[in-house]
PDB file of C-alpha atoms in Angstrom:
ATOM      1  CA  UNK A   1     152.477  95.338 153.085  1.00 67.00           C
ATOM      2  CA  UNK A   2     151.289  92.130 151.878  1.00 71.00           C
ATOM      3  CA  UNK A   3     152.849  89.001 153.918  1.00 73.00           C
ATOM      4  CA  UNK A   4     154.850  87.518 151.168  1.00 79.00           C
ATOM      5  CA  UNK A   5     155.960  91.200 150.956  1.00 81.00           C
ATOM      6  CA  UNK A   6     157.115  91.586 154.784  1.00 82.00           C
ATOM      7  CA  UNK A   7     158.876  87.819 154.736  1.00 84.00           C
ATOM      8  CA  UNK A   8     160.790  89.047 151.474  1.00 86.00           C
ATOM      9  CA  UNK A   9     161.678  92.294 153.647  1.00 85.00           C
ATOM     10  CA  UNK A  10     163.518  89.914 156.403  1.00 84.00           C
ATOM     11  CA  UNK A  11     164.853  88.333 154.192  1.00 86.00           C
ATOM     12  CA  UNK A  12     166.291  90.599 152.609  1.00 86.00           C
ATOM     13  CA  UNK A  13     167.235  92.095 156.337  1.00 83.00           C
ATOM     14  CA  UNK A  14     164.966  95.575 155.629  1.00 84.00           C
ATOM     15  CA  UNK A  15     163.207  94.701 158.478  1.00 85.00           C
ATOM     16  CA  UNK A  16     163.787  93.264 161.871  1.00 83.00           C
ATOM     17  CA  UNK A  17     167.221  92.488 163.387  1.00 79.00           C
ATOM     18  CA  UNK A  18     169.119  95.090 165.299  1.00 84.00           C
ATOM     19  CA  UNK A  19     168.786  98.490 165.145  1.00 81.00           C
ATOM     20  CA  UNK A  20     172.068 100.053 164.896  1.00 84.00           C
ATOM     21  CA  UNK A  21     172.285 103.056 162.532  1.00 85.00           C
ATOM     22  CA  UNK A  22     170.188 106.381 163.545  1.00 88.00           C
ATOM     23  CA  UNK A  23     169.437 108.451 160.913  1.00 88.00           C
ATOM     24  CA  UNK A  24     167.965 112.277 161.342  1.00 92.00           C
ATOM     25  CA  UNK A  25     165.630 113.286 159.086  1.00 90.00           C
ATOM     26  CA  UNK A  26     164.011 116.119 158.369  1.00 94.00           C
ATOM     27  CA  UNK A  27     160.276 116.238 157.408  1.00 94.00           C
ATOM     28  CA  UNK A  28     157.710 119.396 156.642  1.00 97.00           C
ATOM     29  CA  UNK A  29     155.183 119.719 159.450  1.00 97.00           C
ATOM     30  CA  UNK A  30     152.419 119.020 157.230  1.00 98.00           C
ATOM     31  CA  UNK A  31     154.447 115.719 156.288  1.00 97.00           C
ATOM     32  CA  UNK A  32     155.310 114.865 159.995  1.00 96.00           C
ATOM     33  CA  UNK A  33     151.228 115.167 160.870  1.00 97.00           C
ATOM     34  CA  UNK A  34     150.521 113.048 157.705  1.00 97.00           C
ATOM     35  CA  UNK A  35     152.920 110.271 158.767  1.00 97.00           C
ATOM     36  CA  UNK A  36     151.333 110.637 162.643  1.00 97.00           C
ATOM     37  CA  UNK A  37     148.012 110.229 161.412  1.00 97.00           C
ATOM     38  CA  UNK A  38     149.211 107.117 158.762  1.00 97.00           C
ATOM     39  CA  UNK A  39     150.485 105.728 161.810  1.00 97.00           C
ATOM     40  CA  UNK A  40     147.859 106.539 164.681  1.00 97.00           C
ATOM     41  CA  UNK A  41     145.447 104.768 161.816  1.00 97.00           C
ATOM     42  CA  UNK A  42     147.725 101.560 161.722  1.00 95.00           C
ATOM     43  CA  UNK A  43     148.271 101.229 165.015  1.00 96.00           C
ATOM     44  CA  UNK A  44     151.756 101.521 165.349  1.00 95.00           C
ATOM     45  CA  UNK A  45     154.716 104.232 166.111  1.00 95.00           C
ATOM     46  CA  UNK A  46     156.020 106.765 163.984  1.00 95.00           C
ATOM     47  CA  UNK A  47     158.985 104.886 163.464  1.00 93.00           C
ATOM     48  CA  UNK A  48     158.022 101.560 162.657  1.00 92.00           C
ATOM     49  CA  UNK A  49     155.439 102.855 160.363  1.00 96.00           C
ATOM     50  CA  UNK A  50     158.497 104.870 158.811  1.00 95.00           C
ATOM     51  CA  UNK A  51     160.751 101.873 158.465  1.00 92.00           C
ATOM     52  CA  UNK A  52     157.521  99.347 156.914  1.00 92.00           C
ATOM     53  CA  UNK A  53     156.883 101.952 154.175  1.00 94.00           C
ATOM     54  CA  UNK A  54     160.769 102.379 153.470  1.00 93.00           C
ATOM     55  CA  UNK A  55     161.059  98.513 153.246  1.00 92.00           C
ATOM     56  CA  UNK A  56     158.386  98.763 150.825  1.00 92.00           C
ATOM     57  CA  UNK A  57     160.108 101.104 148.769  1.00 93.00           C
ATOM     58  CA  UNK A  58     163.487  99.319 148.648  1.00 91.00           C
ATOM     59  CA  UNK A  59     161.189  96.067 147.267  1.00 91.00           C
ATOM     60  CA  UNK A  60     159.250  97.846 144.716  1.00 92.00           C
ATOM     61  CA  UNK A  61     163.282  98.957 143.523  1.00 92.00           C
ATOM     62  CA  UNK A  62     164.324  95.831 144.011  1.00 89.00           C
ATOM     63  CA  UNK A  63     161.959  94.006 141.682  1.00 86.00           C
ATOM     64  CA  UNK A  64     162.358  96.540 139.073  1.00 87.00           C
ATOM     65  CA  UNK A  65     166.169  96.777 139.697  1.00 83.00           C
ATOM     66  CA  UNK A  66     165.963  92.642 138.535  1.00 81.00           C
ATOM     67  CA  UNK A  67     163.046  93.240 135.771  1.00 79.00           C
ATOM     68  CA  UNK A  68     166.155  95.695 134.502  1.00 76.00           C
ATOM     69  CA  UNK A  69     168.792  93.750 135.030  1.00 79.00           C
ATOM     70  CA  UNK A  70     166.624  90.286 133.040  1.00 78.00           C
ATOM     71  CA  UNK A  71     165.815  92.954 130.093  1.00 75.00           C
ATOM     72  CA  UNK A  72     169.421  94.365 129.644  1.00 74.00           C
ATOM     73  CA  UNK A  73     170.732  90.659 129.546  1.00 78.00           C
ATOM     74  CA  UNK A  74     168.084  89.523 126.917  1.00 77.00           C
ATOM     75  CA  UNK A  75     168.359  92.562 124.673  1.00 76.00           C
ATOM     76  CA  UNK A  76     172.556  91.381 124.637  1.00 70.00           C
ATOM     77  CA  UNK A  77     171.826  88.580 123.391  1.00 67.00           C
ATOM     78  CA  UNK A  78     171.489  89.418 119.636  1.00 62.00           C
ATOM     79  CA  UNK A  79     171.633  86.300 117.073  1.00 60.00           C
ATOM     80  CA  UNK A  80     175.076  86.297 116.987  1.00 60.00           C
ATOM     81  CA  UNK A  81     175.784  86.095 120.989  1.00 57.00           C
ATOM     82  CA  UNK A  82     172.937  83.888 121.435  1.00 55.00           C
ATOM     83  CA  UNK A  83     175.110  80.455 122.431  1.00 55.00           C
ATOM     84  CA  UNK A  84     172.842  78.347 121.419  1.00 52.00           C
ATOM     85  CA  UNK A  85     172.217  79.585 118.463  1.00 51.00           C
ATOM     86  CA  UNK A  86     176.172  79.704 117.529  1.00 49.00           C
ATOM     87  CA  UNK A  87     176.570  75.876 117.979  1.00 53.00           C
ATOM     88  CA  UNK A  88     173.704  75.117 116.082  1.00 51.00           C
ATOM     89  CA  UNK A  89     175.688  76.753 112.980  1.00 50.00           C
TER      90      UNK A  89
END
């Protein structure tokens, strides 16, 4: 994770702050030594290495969540919706 990309995860309260909620998961063995070693080769714990690449996730859904949302709005407005357009009439 890039800075800009962990500042936008407090922000946006992915990361830091109390933790409050546990969760149980349940992971393959070959995906629970995968996410060891990930971690191990990062230097952190299990955990926070879990919750960095979730954050991650939830931005890279985010963004294209509001990409989405932008191209939806601009493909309503057709030359007949388009305000500016009608009071120029």
């Amino acid at each position: 994770m890039g800075v800009d990309d962990v500042q936008e995860a407090f922000a946006k309260g992915y990361l830091g702050g109390k933790l409050t909620t546990p969760k149980t998961f349940k992971f393959t063995d070959e995906m629970l030594d995968a996410v060891a070693i990930a971690a191990e080769s990062e230097d952190k714990d299990m955990a926070d290495w879990i919750r960095e690449v979730i954050a991650e996730a939830l931005l890279v859904v985010d963004a294209k969540y509001e990409r989405m949302t932008r191209a939806r709005e601009r493909a309503k407005c057709t030359s007949g919706t388009l305000v500016h357009q009608h009071n120029e009439r």
